[in-house]
Coordinates of C-alpha atoms in Angstrom, one line a residue:
Chain Y
M1 CA 67.4 -16.0 -12.7
T2 CA 66.8 -19.7 -12.7
A3 CA 66.8 -21.7 -15.9
L4 CA 63.6 -22.8 -17.6
T5 CA 64.7 -26.4 -18.0
D6 CA 66.7 -27.7 -15.1
D7 CA 67.9 -30.8 -16.9
T8 CA 69.3 -29.8 -20.3
L9 CA 70.8 -32.8 -21.9
P10 CA 73.7 -32.6 -24.3
V11 CA 72.8 -33.3 -27.9
T12 CA 74.0 -36.9 -28.5
P13 CA 73.6 -39.1 -31.4
R14 CA 71.3 -41.2 -29.3
A15 CA 69.1 -38.1 -28.6
M16 CA 69.0 -37.4 -32.3
R17 CA 68.0 -40.9 -33.1
D18 CA 65.2 -40.9 -30.4
E19 CA 63.8 -37.6 -31.8
M20 CA 63.9 -38.9 -35.4
I21 CA 62.0 -42.0 -34.3
V22 CA 59.3 -40.0 -32.5
F23 CA 59.2 -37.7 -35.6
V24 CA 58.7 -40.5 -38.0
V25 CA 56.0 -42.1 -35.7
M26 CA 54.2 -38.7 -35.5
A27 CA 54.4 -38.2 -39.3
L28 CA 53.0 -41.7 -40.0
L29 CA 50.2 -41.2 -37.5
L30 CA 49.2 -37.9 -39.1
V31 CA 49.4 -39.4 -42.6
A32 CA 47.0 -42.1 -41.6
V33 CA 44.4 -39.7 -40.2
P34 CA 42.2 -39.5 -43.3
F35 CA 41.9 -43.3 -43.2
S36 CA 40.9 -43.4 -39.5
G37 CA 37.5 -41.7 -39.6
I38 CA 38.7 -38.8 -37.4
Y39 CA 37.1 -35.5 -38.5
P40 CA 39.9 -34.1 -40.7
F41 CA 38.8 -30.5 -40.0
F42 CA 39.7 -30.9 -36.3
V43 CA 43.1 -32.4 -37.1
M44 CA 43.9 -29.6 -39.7
Q45 CA 43.0 -26.9 -37.1
A46 CA 45.1 -28.6 -34.5
L47 CA 48.0 -28.9 -37.0
C48 CA 47.9 -25.1 -37.6
F49 CA 47.9 -24.3 -33.9
A50 CA 50.6 -26.9 -33.3
L51 CA 52.9 -25.1 -35.9
L52 CA 52.0 -21.8 -34.2
A53 CA 52.9 -23.2 -30.8
C54 CA 56.1 -24.7 -32.1
A55 CA 57.1 -21.3 -33.5
F56 CA 56.2 -19.7 -30.1
N57 CA 58.2 -22.4 -28.4
L58 CA 61.3 -21.5 -30.5
L59 CA 61.3 -18.1 -28.8
I60 CA 60.4 -19.1 -25.2
G61 CA 61.8 -22.7 -24.9
Y62 CA 65.1 -21.8 -26.6
G63 CA 65.4 -18.1 -26.3
G64 CA 63.8 -17.6 -23.0
L65 CA 61.6 -14.9 -24.3
L66 CA 57.9 -15.1 -23.4
S67 CA 55.9 -13.4 -26.1
F68 CA 52.3 -12.7 -25.0
G69 CA 51.3 -11.4 -28.4
H70 CA 52.0 -14.3 -30.8
A71 CA 48.5 -14.2 -32.1
M72 CA 49.3 -11.0 -33.9
F73 CA 51.5 -12.8 -36.4
M74 CA 48.9 -15.5 -37.0
G75 CA 46.2 -12.9 -37.4
T76 CA 48.2 -10.6 -39.6
A77 CA 49.2 -13.4 -41.9
G78 CA 45.7 -14.6 -42.0
Y79 CA 44.2 -11.3 -42.9
C80 CA 46.8 -10.6 -45.6
S81 CA 46.5 -14.1 -47.1
A82 CA 42.8 -13.9 -47.0
H83 CA 42.8 -10.4 -48.7
A84 CA 45.2 -11.7 -51.4
L85 CA 43.1 -14.8 -52.1
K86 CA 39.8 -13.0 -52.1
V87 CA 40.3 -9.5 -53.4
W88 CA 43.5 -10.0 -55.6
A89 CA 42.4 -13.5 -56.6
L90 CA 45.9 -14.9 -56.3
P91 CA 46.5 -18.6 -56.4
P92 CA 46.9 -20.3 -52.9
E93 CA 50.8 -20.6 -53.0
L94 CA 51.1 -16.9 -53.6
G95 CA 48.4 -16.2 -51.1
I96 CA 50.4 -18.1 -48.4
L97 CA 53.5 -16.2 -49.5
V98 CA 51.8 -12.9 -49.0
G99 CA 50.8 -13.9 -45.5
I100 CA 54.4 -15.0 -44.6
V101 CA 55.9 -11.8 -46.0
A102 CA 53.4 -9.8 -43.9
A103 CA 54.3 -11.6 -40.8
F104 CA 58.0 -11.3 -41.6
G105 CA 57.6 -7.5 -41.9
L106 CA 55.6 -7.3 -38.8
S107 CA 58.1 -9.3 -36.8
L108 CA 60.9 -7.1 -38.0
I109 CA 59.1 -4.1 -36.6
T110 CA 57.8 -5.6 -33.4
G111 CA 61.1 -7.4 -32.8
F112 CA 63.0 -4.2 -33.1
I113 CA 60.8 -2.6 -30.5
S114 CA 60.3 -5.4 -28.0
I115 CA 63.8 -6.8 -27.9
R116 CA 64.9 -3.6 -26.2
R117 CA 63.5 -4.8 -22.9
Q118 CA 64.1 -8.1 -21.1
G119 CA 62.2 -10.5 -19.0
I120 CA 58.8 -9.5 -17.8
Y121 CA 58.9 -6.2 -19.7
F122 CA 59.3 -8.1 -23.0
S123 CA 56.1 -10.0 -22.4
M124 CA 54.2 -6.8 -21.5
I125 CA 55.5 -5.1 -24.6
T126 CA 54.5 -7.9 -27.0
L127 CA 51.1 -8.0 -25.4
A128 CA 50.6 -4.3 -25.7
L129 CA 51.8 -4.3 -29.3
S130 CA 49.3 -7.1 -30.2
Q131 CA 46.6 -5.1 -28.6
L132 CA 47.6 -2.0 -30.6
L133 CA 47.4 -4.1 -33.8
Y134 CA 44.0 -5.5 -32.6
F135 CA 42.6 -2.0 -32.5
I136 CA 44.1 -1.1 -35.9
Y137 CA 42.5 -4.2 -37.4
L138 CA 39.2 -3.3 -35.7
Q139 CA 39.1 -0.1 -37.6
A140 CA 40.9 -0.8 -40.8
P141 CA 38.5 -1.1 -43.7
F142 CA 40.1 -4.2 -45.4
T143 CA 39.5 -6.4 -42.4
H144 CA 35.8 -5.8 -42.4
G145 CA 35.9 -5.2 -38.6
E146 CA 33.7 -7.4 -36.5
D147 CA 32.7 -9.5 -39.5
G148 CA 36.1 -10.5 -40.7
I149 CA 37.0 -11.7 -44.2
Q150 CA 34.6 -14.5 -44.9
G151 CA 34.0 -17.0 -47.8
I152 CA 37.7 -17.2 -48.9
P153 CA 38.1 -19.2 -52.0
Q154 CA 40.4 -22.2 -51.5
G155 CA 41.5 -22.6 -55.1
H156 CA 43.9 -24.9 -56.8
M157 CA 47.4 -25.0 -55.4
F158 CA 50.1 -25.0 -58.1
G159 CA 47.1 -25.2 -60.5
V160 CA 46.6 -28.9 -59.8
L161 CA 45.8 -29.5 -56.2
D162 CA 42.1 -28.8 -55.5
L163 CA 42.1 -27.5 -52.0
S164 CA 38.3 -27.6 -51.8
K165 CA 38.6 -31.4 -51.4
P166 CA 39.1 -32.1 -47.7
T167 CA 41.7 -34.8 -48.2
V168 CA 43.8 -32.8 -50.6
L169 CA 43.7 -29.9 -48.2
Y170 CA 44.6 -32.1 -45.3
Y171 CA 47.7 -33.3 -47.0
V172 CA 48.7 -29.8 -48.1
V173 CA 48.4 -28.6 -44.5
L174 CA 50.2 -31.7 -43.2
V175 CA 53.2 -31.1 -45.6
G176 CA 53.2 -27.4 -44.5
F177 CA 53.2 -28.4 -40.9
L178 CA 55.9 -31.1 -41.2
A179 CA 58.1 -28.6 -43.2
G180 CA 57.7 -26.0 -40.6
F181 CA 58.4 -28.4 -37.8
L182 CA 61.5 -29.7 -39.5
L183 CA 62.8 -26.2 -40.1
I184 CA 62.3 -25.3 -36.4
Y185 CA 64.0 -28.6 -35.4
R186 CA 66.9 -27.6 -37.7
I187 CA 67.1 -24.2 -36.2
I188 CA 67.2 -25.5 -32.6
N189 CA 70.1 -27.9 -33.5
S190 CA 72.1 -25.4 -35.4
P191 CA 75.0 -23.4 -34.0
F192 CA 72.6 -20.5 -33.9
G193 CA 70.3 -22.6 -31.7
E194 CA 73.1 -23.5 -29.4
V195 CA 73.9 -19.8 -28.8
L196 CA 70.3 -19.1 -28.3
K197 CA 70.1 -21.8 -25.6
S198 CA 73.2 -20.3 -23.9
I199 CA 71.5 -16.9 -23.9
R200 CA 68.5 -18.5 -22.2
E201 CA 70.6 -20.1 -19.5
N202 CA 72.9 -17.1 -18.8
E203 CA 72.7 -14.0 -20.9
P204 CA 75.5 -12.0 -19.1
R205 CA 77.8 -14.9 -19.7
A206 CA 76.9 -15.1 -23.3
I207 CA 77.6 -11.4 -23.7
S208 CA 81.0 -11.7 -21.9
L209 CA 81.8 -14.5 -24.4
G210 CA 81.5 -12.0 -27.1
Y211 CA 78.0 -12.8 -28.5
R212 CA 75.8 -9.9 -29.5
T213 CA 72.9 -11.4 -27.8
D214 CA 70.4 -8.8 -28.9
Q215 CA 71.0 -9.8 -32.6
Y216 CA 70.5 -13.4 -31.7
K217 CA 67.3 -12.7 -29.9
F218 CA 66.1 -10.4 -32.7
L219 CA 66.7 -13.2 -35.3
A220 CA 64.9 -15.7 -33.1
F221 CA 62.0 -13.3 -32.8
V222 CA 61.8 -12.8 -36.6
L223 CA 62.1 -16.6 -37.3
S224 CA 59.4 -17.3 -34.7
G225 CA 57.0 -14.5 -35.9
T226 CA 57.4 -15.5 -39.6
L227 CA 56.7 -19.2 -38.9
A228 CA 53.7 -18.2 -36.8
G229 CA 52.6 -16.3 -39.9
F230 CA 53.0 -19.4 -42.0
A231 CA 50.7 -21.2 -39.5
G232 CA 48.2 -18.3 -39.8
A233 CA 48.3 -18.4 -43.6
L234 CA 47.6 -22.2 -43.6
K235 CA 44.7 -21.7 -41.2
V236 CA 42.9 -19.4 -43.7
F237 CA 42.4 -22.4 -46.0
V238 CA 41.1 -24.5 -43.2
A239 CA 38.7 -22.0 -41.5
Q240 CA 38.0 -20.1 -44.8
N241 CA 37.8 -16.9 -42.8
A242 CA 40.1 -14.4 -41.0
S243 CA 38.7 -12.7 -38.0
L244 CA 39.5 -10.5 -35.0
T245 CA 39.6 -13.6 -32.7
D246 CA 42.8 -14.6 -34.3
V247 CA 44.5 -11.3 -33.3
H248 CA 43.0 -11.1 -29.8
W249 CA 45.0 -11.5 -26.6
T250 CA 42.9 -14.6 -25.7
M251 CA 44.4 -16.3 -28.7
S252 CA 47.9 -15.4 -27.6
G253 CA 47.1 -16.9 -24.2
E254 CA 45.9 -20.1 -25.8
V255 CA 49.2 -20.5 -27.6
V256 CA 51.1 -20.1 -24.4
L257 CA 48.8 -22.6 -22.7
M258 CA 49.3 -25.2 -25.4
T259 CA 53.1 -24.9 -25.1
L260 CA 53.0 -24.9 -21.4
V261 CA 50.9 -28.1 -21.3
G262 CA 53.0 -29.8 -23.8
G263 CA 56.3 -28.7 -22.3
L264 CA 58.3 -25.5 -22.7
G265 CA 61.5 -26.1 -24.5
T266 CA 60.6 -29.6 -25.7
I267 CA 60.5 -30.4 -29.4
F268 CA 57.2 -32.3 -29.5
G269 CA 55.6 -30.7 -26.5
P270 CA 53.8 -27.9 -28.4
V271 CA 52.3 -30.4 -30.8
V272 CA 50.9 -32.5 -28.0
G273 CA 49.7 -29.4 -26.2
A274 CA 48.0 -28.0 -29.3
F275 CA 46.1 -31.3 -30.0
A276 CA 45.1 -31.5 -26.2
I277 CA 43.8 -27.9 -26.0
I278 CA 42.0 -28.0 -29.4
A279 CA 40.4 -31.3 -28.4
M280 CA 39.3 -29.9 -25.1
Q281 CA 37.7 -26.9 -26.7
Q282 CA 36.0 -29.2 -29.2
Y283 CA 34.4 -31.5 -26.6
L284 CA 33.7 -28.8 -24.0
A285 CA 32.3 -26.3 -26.5
G286 CA 28.8 -26.8 -24.9
F287 CA 29.9 -25.6 -21.5
G288 CA 30.1 -21.9 -22.5
Q289 CA 32.3 -19.8 -20.3
W290 CA 33.4 -22.7 -18.2
V291 CA 36.0 -23.5 -20.9
T292 CA 37.7 -20.3 -19.8
V293 CA 37.6 -21.4 -16.2
I294 CA 39.0 -24.8 -17.2
Q295 CA 41.8 -23.2 -19.3
G296 CA 42.7 -20.9 -16.4
S297 CA 42.8 -23.9 -14.0
I298 CA 45.1 -25.8 -16.4
F299 CA 47.4 -22.8 -16.3
V300 CA 47.5 -22.7 -12.5
I301 CA 47.9 -26.6 -12.2
C302 CA 50.6 -26.6 -14.8
V303 CA 52.6 -23.8 -13.2
L304 CA 52.3 -25.2 -9.7
T305 CA 52.8 -28.9 -10.2
F306 CA 53.7 -29.7 -13.7
R307 CA 56.1 -27.1 -15.0
R308 CA 57.8 -29.5 -17.4
G309 CA 54.6 -30.2 -19.3
V310 CA 53.4 -33.6 -20.6
V311 CA 56.3 -34.2 -23.0
G312 CA 58.8 -32.7 -20.6
E313 CA 57.7 -35.0 -17.8
V314 CA 58.0 -38.1 -20.0
A315 CA 61.4 -37.1 -21.3
H316 CA 62.6 -36.4 -17.8
Y317 CA 61.4 -39.9 -16.6
F318 CA 63.2 -41.6 -19.4
R319 CA 66.2 -39.2 -19.1
R320 CA 65.8 -38.4 -22.8
S321 CA 65.4 -35.1 -24.6
L322 CA 62.2 -35.0 -26.7
Chain X
M1 CA 35.9 24.1 -25.5
Q2 CA 33.2 22.4 -23.3
A3 CA 33.9 19.2 -25.1
L4 CA 37.6 19.5 -24.6
Y5 CA 37.2 20.0 -20.8
A6 CA 34.9 17.1 -20.7
Q7 CA 37.4 14.8 -22.4
L8 CA 40.1 16.1 -20.1
L9 CA 38.0 15.1 -17.2
V10 CA 37.4 11.7 -18.6
G11 CA 41.1 11.5 -19.2
L12 CA 41.9 12.4 -15.6
I13 CA 39.4 9.7 -14.4
N14 CA 41.0 7.1 -16.5
G15 CA 44.4 8.4 -15.4
S16 CA 43.3 7.8 -11.7
F17 CA 42.5 4.2 -12.5
Y18 CA 45.9 3.8 -14.5
A19 CA 47.7 5.3 -11.5
L20 CA 45.9 3.1 -8.9
L21 CA 46.4 0.0 -10.9
S22 CA 50.1 0.7 -12.0
L23 CA 50.9 1.6 -8.5
G24 CA 49.6 -1.7 -7.2
L25 CA 51.5 -3.5 -9.9
A26 CA 54.7 -1.7 -9.0
V27 CA 54.4 -2.4 -5.3
I28 CA 53.7 -6.1 -6.0
F29 CA 56.5 -6.4 -8.4
G30 CA 58.9 -4.8 -6.0
M31 CA 58.2 -7.4 -3.3
L32 CA 57.1 -10.5 -5.2
N33 CA 58.9 -10.2 -8.5
I34 CA 55.7 -11.0 -10.1
I35 CA 53.8 -9.1 -12.7
N36 CA 50.2 -9.5 -11.5
F37 CA 48.1 -10.4 -14.6
A38 CA 45.2 -11.0 -12.3
H39 CA 45.2 -7.2 -11.4
G40 CA 42.4 -6.5 -13.9
A41 CA 40.3 -9.4 -12.6
L42 CA 40.7 -8.2 -9.1
Y43 CA 39.7 -4.6 -10.1
M44 CA 36.5 -6.2 -11.5
M45 CA 36.0 -8.1 -8.3
G46 CA 36.3 -4.8 -6.3
A47 CA 33.4 -3.5 -8.4
F48 CA 31.3 -6.6 -8.0
V49 CA 31.9 -6.7 -4.2
A50 CA 30.6 -3.2 -4.0
Y51 CA 27.5 -4.2 -6.1
F52 CA 26.9 -7.3 -3.8
L53 CA 27.3 -5.2 -0.7
L54 CA 24.7 -2.7 -1.9
N55 CA 22.2 -5.1 -3.4
L56 CA 22.5 -8.0 -1.0
G57 CA 23.5 -6.3 2.2
G58 CA 22.2 -2.8 1.7
I59 CA 25.7 -1.6 2.6
S60 CA 26.3 1.9 1.0
Y61 CA 28.9 3.1 -1.4
W62 CA 30.9 4.7 1.5
W63 CA 31.3 1.5 3.4
A64 CA 32.1 -0.3 0.1
L65 CA 35.1 1.9 -0.4
L66 CA 36.4 0.5 2.8
F67 CA 35.1 -3.1 2.8
A68 CA 35.6 -4.0 -0.9
P69 CA 39.3 -3.5 -0.9
I70 CA 39.6 -5.4 2.4
I71 CA 37.5 -8.4 1.1
V72 CA 39.4 -8.5 -2.2
G73 CA 42.7 -7.9 -0.4
I74 CA 42.0 -11.0 1.8
F75 CA 41.1 -13.0 -1.3
G76 CA 44.4 -11.8 -2.7
M77 CA 46.3 -12.8 0.4
I78 CA 44.8 -16.2 0.2
L79 CA 46.0 -16.5 -3.4
E80 CA 49.4 -15.5 -2.3
R81 CA 49.5 -18.0 0.6
T82 CA 48.2 -20.9 -1.5
M83 CA 49.8 -20.3 -4.8
L84 CA 52.1 -17.4 -5.6
K85 CA 54.3 -18.3 -2.6
F86 CA 55.5 -21.4 -4.3
L87 CA 56.9 -19.5 -7.2
T88 CA 59.8 -17.9 -5.1
G89 CA 63.1 -18.4 -7.0
L90 CA 61.5 -19.5 -10.2
D91 CA 61.7 -17.5 -13.5
H92 CA 59.5 -14.4 -13.7
L93 CA 57.4 -15.8 -16.4
Y94 CA 55.8 -18.5 -14.2
G95 CA 54.4 -15.7 -12.1
L96 CA 52.9 -14.1 -15.1
L97 CA 51.4 -17.4 -16.3
L98 CA 50.0 -18.3 -13.0
T99 CA 48.3 -15.0 -12.4
F100 CA 47.1 -15.1 -16.1
G101 CA 45.4 -18.4 -15.2
I102 CA 43.9 -16.9 -12.1
A103 CA 42.6 -14.0 -14.2
L104 CA 40.9 -16.4 -16.6
I105 CA 39.3 -18.4 -13.8
V106 CA 38.0 -15.4 -12.0
Q107 CA 36.7 -13.7 -15.1
G108 CA 35.2 -17.0 -16.4
V109 CA 33.3 -17.6 -13.2
F110 CA 31.8 -14.1 -13.2
Q111 CA 30.9 -14.3 -16.9
N112 CA 29.1 -17.6 -16.2
F113 CA 26.9 -16.0 -13.5
F114 CA 26.5 -12.5 -14.8
G115 CA 26.9 -12.8 -18.7
S116 CA 28.9 -10.0 -20.4
S117 CA 26.5 -7.1 -20.0
G118 CA 26.8 -4.5 -17.4
L119 CA 25.1 -4.2 -14.1
P120 CA 24.2 -0.6 -13.0
Y121 CA 25.5 0.9 -9.8
A122 CA 24.0 4.1 -8.7
I123 CA 26.0 7.1 -7.8
P124 CA 25.6 7.7 -4.0
D125 CA 23.2 10.6 -3.2
Q126 CA 25.8 12.8 -1.6
L127 CA 27.8 12.9 -4.8
K128 CA 24.9 13.3 -7.3
G129 CA 24.5 16.4 -9.5
G130 CA 27.1 18.7 -10.7
M131 CA 28.8 22.1 -10.3
N132 CA 29.1 24.9 -12.8
L133 CA 32.6 26.0 -12.7
G134 CA 32.1 28.8 -15.2
F135 CA 34.1 27.3 -18.0
M136 CA 32.5 23.8 -17.7
F137 CA 30.0 21.7 -15.9
L138 CA 31.6 19.3 -13.5
P139 CA 29.7 16.2 -12.4
I140 CA 30.5 16.0 -8.7
Y141 CA 31.1 12.2 -8.7
R142 CA 33.7 12.5 -11.4
G143 CA 35.6 15.3 -9.5
W144 CA 35.4 13.1 -6.4
V145 CA 37.0 10.1 -8.2
V146 CA 39.9 12.2 -9.3
I147 CA 40.6 13.9 -6.0
F148 CA 40.0 10.7 -3.9
S149 CA 42.3 8.6 -6.2
L150 CA 45.0 11.3 -6.0
V151 CA 44.8 11.3 -2.1
V152 CA 45.0 7.5 -2.0
C153 CA 48.0 7.5 -4.4
L154 CA 49.8 10.0 -2.3
A155 CA 49.0 8.2 0.9
T156 CA 50.4 5.0 -0.6
W157 CA 53.5 6.9 -1.6
F158 CA 53.8 8.4 1.9
L159 CA 53.4 4.9 3.4
I160 CA 56.1 3.4 1.4
E161 CA 58.6 6.2 1.1
K162 CA 58.2 8.0 4.5
T163 CA 57.2 5.5 7.2
R164 CA 59.0 2.8 9.2
L165 CA 56.9 0.1 7.6
G166 CA 57.7 1.4 4.2
A167 CA 61.4 1.4 5.0
Y168 CA 61.2 -2.3 6.0
L169 CA 59.3 -2.9 2.8
R170 CA 61.9 -1.1 0.7
A171 CA 64.7 -2.9 2.5
A172 CA 63.0 -6.3 1.9
T173 CA 62.7 -5.5 -1.8
E174 CA 66.4 -4.9 -2.0
N175 CA 67.6 -7.8 0.1
P176 CA 65.0 -10.1 1.7
T177 CA 67.5 -12.4 3.3
L178 CA 69.3 -9.7 5.2
V179 CA 66.0 -8.1 6.4
R180 CA 64.9 -11.5 7.6
A181 CA 68.1 -11.8 9.6
F182 CA 67.1 -8.7 11.5
G183 CA 64.1 -10.5 12.7
I184 CA 61.4 -9.2 10.4
N185 CA 58.8 -11.6 9.2
V186 CA 59.4 -11.2 5.4
P187 CA 57.0 -13.8 4.2
R188 CA 54.2 -12.1 6.2
M189 CA 55.3 -8.8 4.7
I190 CA 55.1 -10.2 1.2
T191 CA 51.5 -11.5 1.8
L192 CA 50.5 -8.1 3.2
T193 CA 52.1 -6.3 0.2
Y194 CA 50.2 -8.4 -2.2
G195 CA 47.0 -7.6 -0.2
L196 CA 47.8 -3.9 -0.4
G197 CA 48.4 -3.9 -4.2
V198 CA 45.2 -6.0 -4.7
G199 CA 43.3 -3.7 -2.4
L200 CA 44.3 -0.7 -4.5
A201 CA 43.0 -2.5 -7.6
A202 CA 39.7 -3.2 -5.8
L203 CA 39.4 0.3 -4.7
A204 CA 39.7 1.5 -8.4
G205 CA 37.0 -1.1 -9.2
V206 CA 34.7 0.4 -6.5
L207 CA 35.3 4.0 -7.9
S208 CA 34.7 3.0 -11.4
A209 CA 31.5 1.1 -10.7
P210 CA 29.1 4.1 -10.9
I211 CA 30.9 5.3 -14.0
N212 CA 31.5 2.3 -16.1
Q213 CA 28.9 -0.2 -14.9
V214 CA 29.9 -3.5 -13.3
R215 CA 31.0 -6.0 -16.0
P216 CA 32.9 -9.3 -15.7
L217 CA 35.4 -8.2 -18.4
M218 CA 35.7 -4.6 -17.2
G219 CA 39.4 -5.2 -16.2
A220 CA 40.4 -7.5 -19.1
D221 CA 41.4 -4.9 -21.6
L222 CA 42.2 -2.3 -19.0
I223 CA 45.1 -4.4 -17.6
I224 CA 46.8 -4.4 -21.0
V225 CA 46.7 -0.6 -21.2
V226 CA 48.1 -0.5 -17.6
F227 CA 50.9 -2.8 -18.7
A228 CA 51.8 -0.3 -21.4
V229 CA 51.7 2.4 -18.7
V230 CA 54.0 0.4 -16.6
V231 CA 56.4 -0.1 -19.5
I232 CA 56.4 3.6 -20.2
G233 CA 56.9 4.7 -16.6
G234 CA 59.1 1.9 -15.4
M235 CA 58.4 0.2 -12.1
G236 CA 61.3 1.6 -10.2
S237 CA 59.6 4.5 -8.6
I238 CA 56.3 4.9 -6.8
M239 CA 55.8 8.5 -7.7
G240 CA 56.8 7.7 -11.3
S241 CA 53.9 5.3 -11.5
I242 CA 51.4 7.8 -10.2
I243 CA 52.6 10.7 -12.5
T244 CA 52.8 8.4 -15.5
G245 CA 49.3 7.1 -14.8
F246 CA 47.6 10.4 -14.6
A247 CA 49.6 11.9 -17.5
L248 CA 48.8 9.1 -19.8
G249 CA 45.1 9.4 -18.9
V250 CA 45.1 13.1 -19.8
I251 CA 47.0 12.4 -23.1
E252 CA 44.3 9.8 -23.9
G253 CA 41.6 12.3 -23.1
L254 CA 43.2 14.9 -25.3
T255 CA 43.4 12.3 -28.1
K256 CA 39.7 11.6 -27.8
Y257 CA 39.0 15.2 -28.5
F258 CA 41.5 16.0 -31.3
Y259 CA 41.7 12.6 -33.0
P260 CA 39.1 10.1 -31.7
E261 CA 40.1 7.3 -34.0
A262 CA 43.5 6.9 -32.2
S263 CA 42.1 7.1 -28.6
N264 CA 42.3 3.3 -28.1
T265 CA 45.8 3.1 -29.4
V266 CA 47.5 6.3 -28.3
V267 CA 48.9 4.7 -25.1
F268 CA 50.4 1.9 -27.0
V269 CA 51.9 4.2 -29.6
L270 CA 53.4 6.3 -26.9
M271 CA 54.9 3.1 -25.4
V272 CA 56.6 2.4 -28.7
L273 CA 58.0 5.9 -28.9
V274 CA 59.3 5.8 -25.4
L275 CA 60.9 2.4 -26.1
L276 CA 62.6 3.7 -29.1
V277 CA 63.9 6.8 -27.4
K278 CA 64.5 5.6 -23.8
P279 CA 64.3 1.8 -23.5
T280 CA 64.4 1.7 -19.8
G281 CA 61.2 3.7 -19.4
L282 CA 60.9 7.3 -18.1
T283 CA 61.7 6.6 -14.5
G284 CA 63.0 3.1 -14.7
R285 CA 66.5 1.8 -14.1
A286 CA 68.0 -0.7 -16.4
A287 CA 66.3 -4.0 -15.8

């Protein structure tokens, strides 16, 4: 099996410095958004998907596991958070927690099942599991089927932050995104992350070195699923609904697309990809089904000519890791 | 009891489609090392080609059974020659992503022109009506689908397991370089194999056109079920794919009768159970 990234660079102090500079620039740009006149709803939505794509990328880019069902974590967390906020009338911070715990529980179960097979089978299993969940949510009473959970109260976070004000909500979502992003960055650069990368490059060798690779992959799966759930819980406050589209396989496909466009196994790639795909959907919304065709074409073009993705190509050009 | 037999028949029909599709997936995976995500879209194309042949060319169902798989098969071979070919040696996942993209393109284009609703395709005159078997009423077309699919599946099994061509194919699956050294044109064989797998999907599409109507998304959800079938059966054996496909169809049919709420999910639940008990799948070797 060939490696995903053919030019893995060692982690050097210079690489760390580059990454921190890019991170600070990204954070500053995002902080400045409300003053720029850009529609904040669009950026908030993109941030949620960016976090989801980063969580997905943790699994594929660093663990070499292609999950084709990551929407199930986002959708499950979304439904549970929405239910907690609307029916149980919990405050926002607890609502988010409920969503995260739900995604955590789901990733424990699905991870236990899907980690048993490798490579292409893993992708098919995750896809099938997410479809199973889709049908369960379609029939379960608390999700309200086709209608979804609508009109979710945004409430006051910690009793003081009024989330119904767009600017306040924007900064809460931004803080959530940056926290999630830094956590993923920390995981990637931890000893655990190094082992994960070695499993991606050559699993039999990692096993022969004495690593229980299944446990590492399982932990990566759970971390990824839980973080994807966090993204889903945040998205509830932005969209104020939780619906079946968030659990459908097309959504899982979009997450894959975002990460592929930005660059598999790059730190900033999923963020760039998420903004690019969300922007594209926004501007091409009037073209109906042609959006699907365009997305499909991007998949084909990326796989055939552009496998490193936008950020991956830039990093390759400058011989840096980003 | 009538209802039970009726659901069993529906199960057998779905099982025929699962068998034809998972068979094609297994054959393609063996040669190309690619999981063909476009399989559902190509199944749909088979149904649409039959629809066009009838409504634009006045060509009957019987000729469509022959021509639709050939036309879609040629389309598949063009895909293989222009795109899939370049993935040789890359990680498996790129094949999945590329064919997923192709599926989105094909389904999107058809949705643009035909919306999401179904187009009717009439049952051919010779297969209209039904038979009274004493214990149940058998619509002839449905019986035909089951028997014809079974024959095609067994013929494919025979082709791959018992003929000289099949022997080349199996050898090329094991060691393409060596087979090439014997002077066999392996790239052409890969193209033809993809054409064969795709043709089987298109054939399933033609068979299903009179039953399920012709819809752009008719293969989109089906392919996910077929993936679960493939995970349960494993892709190591041709006969395994056929038996698993039919068996799961029947189990799904029984579920529709005894516990209809679970009929959408039963295949996935079975997949989970099989993974817990025997992770390599029922017939598969360790991946």
